[in-house]
Amino acid sequence: MDIAVSRKVLVYSDQESLSRAVAESLTTLALATIDERGRFALALSGGSTPCILYQLLAGEYRDQIPWPEVHLFWGDERCVPPEHRDSNFGMARQTLIAKVPVPPENIHRIPVEIKPYERAAKAYEQVLREFFGPPVTEGLAPSFDLVLLGVGEDGHTASLFSGSPVLQEQERWVAAVQAPPTVSPAWRVTLTLPIINRAARAFFLISGEEKRAVVTSILGDHEAASQHYPAAMVRPKTEVIWFLDQAAAAK
Ligand code: 6PG
């Protein structure tokens, strides 16, 4: 029987204060986790919402975080080169990684240059299994200490889209997927629910009026939403916090 995971919804006046609240919570969590276990395994989100957060982590919060003990992963990656404007790794490198002393060996990007994309997914899964895999190291989270996620207007998260067969995946931790025809880039490599839901915590960062309808659906009737919206299927081990700005918050 699923133990109910703690779920919090926090609303902030705008994206800047939302991002600042996430930076504060993430820094506190990183310090406590590193103090207790010696490392902090963080999966970064793609899209545009996390940009301000990454700039805060590279700026005001830079010297509060023990970067040599932080390991960076990605929840998903578009199948484009790092220099491409749509690259999630490229965005994080520009806003965060280039400005903080995280050791290169702690940066675990999704190798989308490997073709076909399913082989890239398998290669990344190998990285994750070596880092987290059995035997689960005593006392360490069985996967990420924290996963940062966004939500699309259609309720997707990472590159898990409604109706995708990958939502039924029980074994694989990483998969190559094609986004719906309206979404580009088409090909992505994404974490699957089994590995996301082995994480200790997930923080959703959601900003903007265009997200209000899907946020209302997801946070309104969570049970019904979890049958349809991938973002509502995220149930990590300890806690999910929905960080919203007022524009995105349900009425
Ligand atoms: C991606 C992200 C995706 C994103 C949402 C929200 O690679 O596109 O993983 O899940 O978080 O689409 O994107 P915005 O933050 O740009 O609204």
PDB file of C-alpha atoms and ligand atoms in Angstrom:
ATOM      1  CA  MET A   1       0.000   0.000   0.000  1.00  0.00           C
ATOM      2  CA  ASP A   2       1.380   3.372  -0.991  1.00  0.00           C
ATOM      3  CA  ILE A   3       2.418   5.372   2.046  1.00  0.00           C
ATOM      4  CA  ALA A   4       1.017   8.846   1.496  1.00  0.00           C
ATOM      5  CA  VAL A   5       3.868  11.108   0.468  1.00  0.00           C
ATOM      6  CA  SER A   6       3.875  14.553   2.029  1.00  0.00           C
ATOM      7  CA  ARG A   7       2.648  17.160  -0.473  1.00  0.00           C
ATOM      8  CA  LYS A   8       2.981  20.918   0.015  1.00  0.00           C
ATOM      9  CA  VAL A   9       1.741  23.728  -2.235  1.00  0.00           C
ATOM     10  CA  LEU A  10       3.540  27.053  -1.765  1.00  0.00           C
ATOM     11  CA  VAL A  11       2.470  30.193  -3.657  1.00  0.00           C
ATOM     12  CA  TYR A  12       4.716  33.225  -4.257  1.00  0.00           C
ATOM     13  CA  SER A  13       3.990  36.616  -5.745  1.00  0.00           C
ATOM     14  CA  ASP A  14       6.146  36.148  -8.834  1.00  0.00           C
ATOM     15  CA  GLN A  15       8.772  33.931 -10.509  1.00  0.00           C
ATOM     16  CA  GLU A  16      11.645  35.733  -8.780  1.00  0.00           C
ATOM     17  CA  SER A  17      10.312  35.072  -5.262  1.00  0.00           C
ATOM     18  CA  LEU A  18       9.332  31.516  -6.270  1.00  0.00           C
ATOM     19  CA  SER A  19      12.899  30.921  -7.455  1.00  0.00           C
ATOM     20  CA  ARG A  20      14.352  32.446  -4.307  1.00  0.00           C
ATOM     21  CA  ALA A  21      12.200  30.144  -2.137  1.00  0.00           C
ATOM     22  CA  VAL A  22      13.398  27.120  -4.109  1.00  0.00           C
ATOM     23  CA  ALA A  23      17.039  28.246  -3.806  1.00  0.00           C
ATOM     24  CA  GLU A  24      16.593  28.574  -0.042  1.00  0.00           C
ATOM     25  CA  SER A  25      14.968  25.131   0.332  1.00  0.00           C
ATOM     26  CA  LEU A  26      17.431  23.440  -2.014  1.00  0.00           C
ATOM     27  CA  THR A  27      20.438  24.934  -0.194  1.00  0.00           C
ATOM     28  CA  THR A  28      19.110  23.846   3.209  1.00  0.00           C
ATOM     29  CA  LEU A  29      18.426  20.344   1.887  1.00  0.00           C
ATOM     30  CA  ALA A  30      21.836  20.100   0.227  1.00  0.00           C
ATOM     31  CA  LEU A  31      23.655  21.104   3.424  1.00  0.00           C
ATOM     32  CA  ALA A  32      21.676  18.649   5.568  1.00  0.00           C
ATOM     33  CA  THR A  33      22.071  15.791   3.065  1.00  0.00           C
ATOM     34  CA  ILE A  34      25.817  16.334   2.632  1.00  0.00           C
ATOM     35  CA  ASP A  35      26.240  16.620   6.390  1.00  0.00           C
ATOM     36  CA  GLU A  36      24.435  13.312   6.854  1.00  0.00           C
ATOM     37  CA  ARG A  37      25.576  11.322   3.831  1.00  0.00           C
ATOM     38  CA  GLY A  38      28.502  13.138   2.261  1.00  0.00           C
ATOM     39  CA  ARG A  39      26.848  13.854  -1.095  1.00  0.00           C
ATOM     40  CA  PHE A  40      23.803  15.497  -2.718  1.00  0.00           C
ATOM     41  CA  ALA A  41      22.419  13.944  -5.898  1.00  0.00           C
ATOM     42  CA  LEU A  42      20.346  16.589  -7.689  1.00  0.00           C
ATOM     43  CA  ALA A  43      18.421  16.069 -10.944  1.00  0.00           C
ATOM     44  CA  LEU A  44      18.008  19.362 -12.801  1.00  0.00           C
ATOM     45  CA  SER A  45      14.921  20.311 -14.761  1.00  0.00           C
ATOM     46  CA  GLY A  46      14.911  21.622 -18.294  1.00  0.00           C
ATOM     47  CA  GLY A  47      12.677  24.240 -19.859  1.00  0.00           C
ATOM     48  CA  SER A  48      12.841  27.950 -19.067  1.00  0.00           C
ATOM     49  CA  THR A  49      11.304  28.231 -15.582  1.00  0.00           C
ATOM     50  CA  PRO A  50      14.443  27.118 -13.664  1.00  0.00           C
ATOM     51  CA  CYS A  51      16.706  29.790 -15.266  1.00  0.00           C
ATOM     52  CA  ILE A  52      16.293  32.309 -12.429  1.00  0.00           C
ATOM     53  CA  LEU A  53      16.841  29.563  -9.847  1.00  0.00           C
ATOM     54  CA  TYR A  54      20.092  28.452 -11.525  1.00  0.00           C
ATOM     55  CA  GLN A  55      21.290  32.081 -11.634  1.00  0.00           C
ATOM     56  CA  LEU A  56      20.557  32.434  -7.885  1.00  0.00           C
ATOM     57  CA  LEU A  57      22.436  29.186  -7.114  1.00  0.00           C
ATOM     58  CA  ALA A  58      25.398  30.514  -9.126  1.00  0.00           C
ATOM     59  CA  GLY A  59      25.134  33.933  -7.486  1.00  0.00           C
ATOM     60  CA  GLU A  60      23.712  34.741  -4.049  1.00  0.00           C
ATOM     61  CA  TYR A  61      23.689  31.099  -2.901  1.00  0.00           C
ATOM     62  CA  ARG A  62      26.947  30.033  -4.565  1.00  0.00           C
ATOM     63  CA  ASP A  63      29.125  30.133  -1.474  1.00  0.00           C
ATOM     64  CA  GLN A  64      26.545  28.448   0.789  1.00  0.00           C
ATOM     65  CA  ILE A  65      26.576  25.196  -1.219  1.00  0.00           C
ATOM     66  CA  PRO A  66      29.482  22.683  -0.931  1.00  0.00           C
ATOM     67  CA  TRP A  67      29.703  22.180  -4.701  1.00  0.00           C
ATOM     68  CA  PRO A  68      32.465  19.483  -4.589  1.00  0.00           C
ATOM     69  CA  GLU A  69      29.908  17.170  -2.880  1.00  0.00           C
ATOM     70  CA  VAL A  70      27.092  17.941  -5.324  1.00  0.00           C
ATOM     71  CA  HIS A  71      26.342  15.573  -8.219  1.00  0.00           C
ATOM     72  CA  LEU A  72      24.276  16.980 -11.092  1.00  0.00           C
ATOM     73  CA  PHE A  73      21.978  14.868 -13.244  1.00  0.00           C
ATOM     74  CA  TRP A  74      19.145  15.741 -15.655  1.00  0.00           C
ATOM     75  CA  GLY A  75      15.496  14.719 -15.625  1.00  0.00           C
ATOM     76  CA  ASP A  76      15.470  14.779 -19.393  1.00  0.00           C
ATOM     77  CA  GLU A  77      17.364  16.078 -22.384  1.00  0.00           C
ATOM     78  CA  ARG A  78      16.329  17.118 -25.855  1.00  0.00           C
ATOM     79  CA  CYS A  79      18.274  15.268 -28.564  1.00  0.00           C
ATOM     80  CA  VAL A  80      20.245  18.310 -29.706  1.00  0.00           C
ATOM     81  CA  PRO A  81      23.915  19.289 -29.181  1.00  0.00           C
ATOM     82  CA  PRO A  82      24.839  21.137 -25.941  1.00  0.00           C
ATOM     83  CA  GLU A  83      25.348  24.347 -27.955  1.00  0.00           C
ATOM     84  CA  HIS A  84      21.777  24.219 -29.293  1.00  0.00           C
ATOM     85  CA  ARG A  85      19.382  26.766 -27.753  1.00  0.00           C
ATOM     86  CA  ASP A  86      17.012  23.903 -26.776  1.00  0.00           C
ATOM     87  CA  SER A  87      19.637  21.928 -24.855  1.00  0.00           C
ATOM     88  CA  ASN A  88      18.760  21.531 -21.159  1.00  0.00           C
ATOM     89  CA  PHE A  89      22.427  20.833 -20.415  1.00  0.00           C
ATOM     90  CA  GLY A  90      23.407  23.934 -22.422  1.00  0.00           C
ATOM     91  CA  MET A  91      21.047  26.138 -20.410  1.00  0.00           C
ATOM     92  CA  ALA A  92      22.324  24.766 -17.082  1.00  0.00           C
ATOM     93  CA  ARG A  93      25.952  25.121 -18.217  1.00  0.00           C
ATOM     94  CA  GLN A  94      25.415  28.751 -19.126  1.00  0.00           C
ATOM     95  CA  THR A  95      23.386  29.796 -16.054  1.00  0.00           C
ATOM     96  CA  LEU A  96      24.946  27.576 -13.371  1.00  0.00           C
ATOM     97  CA  ILE A  97      27.714  25.083 -14.141  1.00  0.00           C
ATOM     98  CA  ALA A  98      30.130  27.591 -15.691  1.00  0.00           C
ATOM     99  CA  LYS A  99      29.930  29.678 -12.494  1.00  0.00           C
ATOM    100  CA  VAL A 100      30.226  27.158  -9.649  1.00  0.00           C
ATOM    101  CA  PRO A 101      33.082  24.818  -8.598  1.00  0.00           C
ATOM    102  CA  VAL A 102      31.262  21.534  -9.203  1.00  0.00           C
ATOM    103  CA  PRO A 103      33.908  18.970 -10.248  1.00  0.00           C
ATOM    104  CA  PRO A 104      33.568  17.896 -13.920  1.00  0.00           C
ATOM    105  CA  GLU A 105      33.329  14.243 -12.817  1.00  0.00           C
ATOM    106  CA  ASN A 106      30.181  15.168 -10.833  1.00  0.00           C
ATOM    107  CA  ILE A 107      28.371  16.435 -13.919  1.00  0.00           C
ATOM    108  CA  HIS A 108      26.367  13.525 -15.301  1.00  0.00           C
ATOM    109  CA  ARG A 109      24.831  14.838 -18.528  1.00  0.00           C
ATOM    110  CA  ILE A 110      22.615  12.696 -20.729  1.00  0.00           C
ATOM    111  CA  PRO A 111      24.815  11.698 -23.730  1.00  0.00           C
ATOM    112  CA  VAL A 112      22.317  12.408 -26.513  1.00  0.00           C
ATOM    113  CA  GLU A 113      25.146  12.393 -29.063  1.00  0.00           C
ATOM    114  CA  ILE A 114      24.957   8.576 -28.880  1.00  0.00           C
ATOM    115  CA  LYS A 115      22.770   7.201 -31.706  1.00  0.00           C
ATOM    116  CA  PRO A 116      20.290   5.636 -31.926  1.00  0.00           C
ATOM    117  CA  TYR A 117      18.725   7.526 -28.973  1.00  0.00           C
ATOM    118  CA  GLU A 118      17.722   4.296 -27.217  1.00  0.00           C
ATOM    119  CA  ARG A 119      21.450   3.561 -26.873  1.00  0.00           C
ATOM    120  CA  ALA A 120      21.927   6.993 -25.290  1.00  0.00           C
ATOM    121  CA  ALA A 121      19.151   6.089 -22.827  1.00  0.00           C
ATOM    122  CA  LYS A 122      20.823   2.762 -22.018  1.00  0.00           C
ATOM    123  CA  ALA A 123      24.179   4.498 -21.500  1.00  0.00           C
ATOM    124  CA  TYR A 124      22.643   6.985 -19.067  1.00  0.00           C
ATOM    125  CA  GLU A 125      20.799   4.234 -17.242  1.00  0.00           C
ATOM    126  CA  GLN A 126      24.165   2.511 -16.769  1.00  0.00           C
ATOM    127  CA  VAL A 127      25.552   5.709 -15.203  1.00  0.00           C
ATOM    128  CA  LEU A 128      22.573   5.872 -12.830  1.00  0.00           C
ATOM    129  CA  ARG A 129      22.712   2.195 -11.864  1.00  0.00           C
ATOM    130  CA  GLU A 130      26.402   2.486 -11.101  1.00  0.00           C
ATOM    131  CA  PHE A 131      25.778   5.608  -9.027  1.00  0.00           C
ATOM    132  CA  PHE A 132      22.574   4.460  -7.252  1.00  0.00           C
ATOM    133  CA  GLY A 133      22.151   0.854  -8.181  1.00  0.00           C
ATOM    134  CA  PRO A 134      22.033  -2.188  -5.895  1.00  0.00           C
ATOM    135  CA  PRO A 135      23.206  -2.797  -3.416  1.00  0.00           C
ATOM    136  CA  VAL A 136      21.586   0.491  -2.387  1.00  0.00           C
ATOM    137  CA  THR A 137      24.253   2.037  -0.221  1.00  0.00           C
ATOM    138  CA  GLU A 138      23.062   1.963   3.371  1.00  0.00           C
ATOM    139  CA  GLY A 139      21.409   5.212   4.363  1.00  0.00           C
ATOM    140  CA  LEU A 140      21.633   6.813   0.934  1.00  0.00           C
ATOM    141  CA  ALA A 141      18.469   7.710  -0.967  1.00  0.00           C
ATOM    142  CA  PRO A 142      17.791   4.886  -3.445  1.00  0.00           C
ATOM    143  CA  SER A 143      18.002   7.500  -6.173  1.00  0.00           C
ATOM    144  CA  PHE A 144      18.161  11.306  -6.288  1.00  0.00           C
ATOM    145  CA  ASP A 145      18.043  13.307  -3.090  1.00  0.00           C
ATOM    146  CA  LEU A 146      16.072  15.903  -5.033  1.00  0.00           C
ATOM    147  CA  VAL A 147      14.492  16.044  -8.494  1.00  0.00           C
ATOM    148  CA  LEU A 148      13.607  19.472  -9.886  1.00  0.00           C
ATOM    149  CA  LEU A 149      10.681  19.341 -12.314  1.00  0.00           C
ATOM    150  CA  GLY A 150       8.569  21.652 -14.428  1.00  0.00           C
ATOM    151  CA  VAL A 151       5.099  21.077 -15.876  1.00  0.00           C
ATOM    152  CA  GLY A 152       3.949  21.738 -19.411  1.00  0.00           C
ATOM    153  CA  GLU A 153       0.503  23.174 -20.168  1.00  0.00           C
ATOM    154  CA  ASP A 154      -0.491  19.624 -21.159  1.00  0.00           C
ATOM    155  CA  GLY A 155       0.604  18.262 -17.791  1.00  0.00           C
ATOM    156  CA  HIS A 156       3.820  16.653 -18.993  1.00  0.00           C
ATOM    157  CA  THR A 157       6.877  16.612 -16.787  1.00  0.00           C
ATOM    158  CA  ALA A 158      10.461  15.815 -17.774  1.00  0.00           C
ATOM    159  CA  SER A 159       9.694  14.304 -21.189  1.00  0.00           C
ATOM    160  CA  LEU A 160       6.857  12.139 -19.922  1.00  0.00           C
ATOM    161  CA  PHE A 161       3.815  13.053 -22.004  1.00  0.00           C
ATOM    162  CA  SER A 162       0.174  12.037 -21.481  1.00  0.00           C
ATOM    163  CA  GLY A 163      -0.734   8.842 -23.300  1.00  0.00           C
ATOM    164  CA  SER A 164       2.882   7.809 -23.814  1.00  0.00           C
ATOM    165  CA  PRO A 165       3.569   4.068 -23.397  1.00  0.00           C
ATOM    166  CA  VAL A 166       6.642   5.026 -21.314  1.00  0.00           C
ATOM    167  CA  LEU A 167       4.246   5.954 -18.485  1.00  0.00           C
ATOM    168  CA  GLN A 168       3.635   2.223 -17.984  1.00  0.00           C
ATOM    169  CA  GLU A 169       7.371   1.489 -17.769  1.00  0.00           C
ATOM    170  CA  GLN A 170       8.201  -0.552 -14.665  1.00  0.00           C
ATOM    171  CA  GLU A 171      11.832  -1.608 -15.268  1.00  0.00           C
ATOM    172  CA  ARG A 172      13.834   0.869 -17.333  1.00  0.00           C
ATOM    173  CA  TRP A 173      15.045   4.013 -15.570  1.00  0.00           C
ATOM    174  CA  VAL A 174      15.735   5.961 -18.780  1.00  0.00           C
ATOM    175  CA  ALA A 175      14.001   5.900 -22.176  1.00  0.00           C
ATOM    176  CA  ALA A 176      14.181   7.592 -25.574  1.00  0.00           C
ATOM    177  CA  VAL A 177      10.800   9.126 -26.435  1.00  0.00           C
ATOM    178  CA  GLN A 178       9.193  11.152 -29.187  1.00  0.00           C
ATOM    179  CA  ALA A 179       7.281  14.208 -28.017  1.00  0.00           C
ATOM    180  CA  PRO A 180       3.792  14.882 -29.442  1.00  0.00           C
ATOM    181  CA  PRO A 181       3.825  16.471 -32.940  1.00  0.00           C
ATOM    182  CA  THR A 182       3.157  19.956 -31.508  1.00  0.00           C
ATOM    183  CA  VAL A 183       6.262  19.840 -29.311  1.00  0.00           C
ATOM    184  CA  SER A 184       9.824  20.322 -30.541  1.00  0.00           C
ATOM    185  CA  PRO A 185      12.480  19.049 -30.449  1.00  0.00           C
ATOM    186  CA  ALA A 186      10.740  15.772 -31.165  1.00  0.00           C
ATOM    187  CA  TRP A 187      13.254  13.293 -29.768  1.00  0.00           C
ATOM    188  CA  ARG A 188      14.172  13.303 -26.098  1.00  0.00           C
ATOM    189  CA  VAL A 189      15.815  11.057 -23.514  1.00  0.00           C
ATOM    190  CA  THR A 190      13.927  11.064 -20.221  1.00  0.00           C
ATOM    191  CA  LEU A 191      13.964   9.558 -16.749  1.00  0.00           C
ATOM    192  CA  THR A 192      10.992   7.254 -16.237  1.00  0.00           C
ATOM    193  CA  LEU A 193       8.603   7.160 -13.270  1.00  0.00           C
ATOM    194  CA  PRO A 194      10.327   4.178 -11.552  1.00  0.00           C
ATOM    195  CA  ILE A 195      13.536   6.162 -11.027  1.00  0.00           C
ATOM    196  CA  ILE A 196      11.832   9.530 -10.362  1.00  0.00           C
ATOM    197  CA  ASN A 197       9.627   7.879  -7.736  1.00  0.00           C
ATOM    198  CA  ARG A 198      12.656   6.309  -6.037  1.00  0.00           C
ATOM    199  CA  ALA A 199      13.920   9.838  -5.308  1.00  0.00           C
ATOM    200  CA  ALA A 200      13.633  11.238  -1.816  1.00  0.00           C
ATOM    201  CA  ARG A 201      11.993  14.516  -2.891  1.00  0.00           C
ATOM    202  CA  ALA A 202      10.671  16.412  -5.887  1.00  0.00           C
ATOM    203  CA  PHE A 203      10.228  20.169  -6.258  1.00  0.00           C
ATOM    204  CA  PHE A 204       7.913  21.414  -9.015  1.00  0.00           C
ATOM    205  CA  LEU A 205       8.661  24.945 -10.248  1.00  0.00           C
ATOM    206  CA  ILE A 206       5.634  26.412 -12.041  1.00  0.00           C
ATOM    207  CA  SER A 207       5.195  29.982 -13.183  1.00  0.00           C
ATOM    208  CA  GLY A 208       2.794  31.825 -15.456  1.00  0.00           C
ATOM    209  CA  GLU A 209      -0.895  32.224 -16.256  1.00  0.00           C
ATOM    210  CA  GLU A 210      -0.640  29.637 -19.042  1.00  0.00           C
ATOM    211  CA  LYS A 211      -0.052  26.920 -16.414  1.00  0.00           C
ATOM    212  CA  ARG A 212      -3.043  27.825 -14.220  1.00  0.00           C
ATOM    213  CA  ALA A 213      -5.537  25.465 -15.890  1.00  0.00           C
ATOM    214  CA  VAL A 214      -3.321  22.397 -15.630  1.00  0.00           C
ATOM    215  CA  VAL A 215      -2.278  23.294 -12.074  1.00  0.00           C
ATOM    216  CA  THR A 216      -5.961  23.600 -11.101  1.00  0.00           C
ATOM    217  CA  SER A 217      -6.671  20.179 -12.643  1.00  0.00           C
ATOM    218  CA  ILE A 218      -3.694  18.490 -11.030  1.00  0.00           C
ATOM    219  CA  LEU A 219      -4.022  19.977  -7.547  1.00  0.00           C
ATOM    220  CA  GLY A 220      -7.818  19.899  -7.613  1.00  0.00           C
ATOM    221  CA  ASP A 221      -8.587  16.223  -7.939  1.00  0.00           C
ATOM    222  CA  HIS A 222      -5.169  14.607  -7.581  1.00  0.00           C
ATOM    223  CA  GLU A 223      -6.472  11.049  -7.864  1.00  0.00           C
ATOM    224  CA  ALA A 224      -8.230  11.711 -11.180  1.00  0.00           C
ATOM    225  CA  ALA A 225      -5.292  13.804 -12.403  1.00  0.00           C
ATOM    226  CA  SER A 226      -2.862  10.984 -11.667  1.00  0.00           C
ATOM    227  CA  GLN A 227      -4.678   8.847 -14.247  1.00  0.00           C
ATOM    228  CA  HIS A 228      -3.972  11.381 -16.971  1.00  0.00           C
ATOM    229  CA  TYR A 229      -1.267  13.957 -16.223  1.00  0.00           C
ATOM    230  CA  PRO A 230       2.308  12.622 -15.889  1.00  0.00           C
ATOM    231  CA  ALA A 231       3.152  15.437 -13.428  1.00  0.00           C
ATOM    232  CA  ALA A 232       0.485  14.013 -11.110  1.00  0.00           C
ATOM    233  CA  MET A 233       2.139  10.568 -11.250  1.00  0.00           C
ATOM    234  CA  VAL A 234       5.272  11.850  -9.506  1.00  0.00           C
ATOM    235  CA  ARG A 235       5.330  10.325  -6.013  1.00  0.00           C
ATOM    236  CA  PRO A 236       8.837  10.338  -4.533  1.00  0.00           C
ATOM    237  CA  LYS A 237       9.589   8.675  -1.213  1.00  0.00           C
ATOM    238  CA  THR A 238       9.366  11.591   1.210  1.00  0.00           C
ATOM    239  CA  GLU A 239       7.996  14.838  -0.139  1.00  0.00           C
ATOM    240  CA  VAL A 240       6.673  16.747  -3.144  1.00  0.00           C
ATOM    241  CA  ILE A 241       6.610  20.536  -2.945  1.00  0.00           C
ATOM    242  CA  TRP A 242       4.745  22.526  -5.620  1.00  0.00           C
ATOM    243  CA  PHE A 243       6.364  25.986  -5.843  1.00  0.00           C
ATOM    244  CA  LEU A 244       3.913  28.219  -7.741  1.00  0.00           C
ATOM    245  CA  ASP A 245       3.724  31.887  -8.527  1.00  0.00           C
ATOM    246  CA  GLN A 246       0.346  33.612  -8.189  1.00  0.00           C
ATOM    247  CA  ALA A 247      -0.158  33.622 -11.963  1.00  0.00           C
ATOM    248  CA  ALA A 248       0.001  29.821 -12.053  1.00  0.00           C
ATOM    249  CA  ALA A 249      -1.751  29.130  -8.768  1.00  0.00           C
ATOM    250  CA  ALA A 250      -5.177  27.562  -8.904  1.00  0.00           C
ATOM    251  CA  LYS A 251      -7.966  29.946  -7.951  1.00  0.00           C
TER     252      LYS A 251
HETATM  253  C1  6PG B   1      11.822  19.947 -20.900  1.00  0.00           C
HETATM  254  C2  6PG B   1      11.414  19.920 -19.457  1.00  0.00           C
HETATM  255  C3  6PG B   1       9.923  20.036 -19.389  1.00  0.00           C
HETATM  256  C4  6PG B   1       9.647  21.414 -18.802  1.00  0.00           C
HETATM  257  C5  6PG B   1       8.214  21.822 -19.020  1.00  0.00           C
HETATM  258  C6  6PG B   1       7.989  23.264 -18.550  1.00  0.00           C
HETATM  259  O1  6PG B   1      12.870  19.395 -21.219  1.00  0.00           O
HETATM  260  O2  6PG B   1      11.094  20.585 -21.675  1.00  0.00           O
HETATM  261  O3  6PG B   1      11.920  18.889 -18.780  1.00  0.00           O
HETATM  262  O4  6PG B   1       9.293  19.052 -18.616  1.00  0.00           O
HETATM  263  O5  6PG B   1       9.964  21.406 -17.416  1.00  0.00           O
HETATM  264  O6  6PG B   1       7.931  21.714 -20.401  1.00  0.00           O
HETATM  265  O7  6PG B   1       8.802  24.091 -19.354  1.00  0.00           O
HETATM  266  P1  6PG B   1       8.923  25.675 -19.065  1.00  0.00           P
HETATM  267  O8  6PG B   1       9.646  25.812 -17.766  1.00  0.00           O
HETATM  268  O9  6PG B   1       9.717  26.207 -20.220  1.00  0.00           O
HETATM  269  O10 6PG B   1       7.498  26.188 -18.995  1.00  0.00           O
END
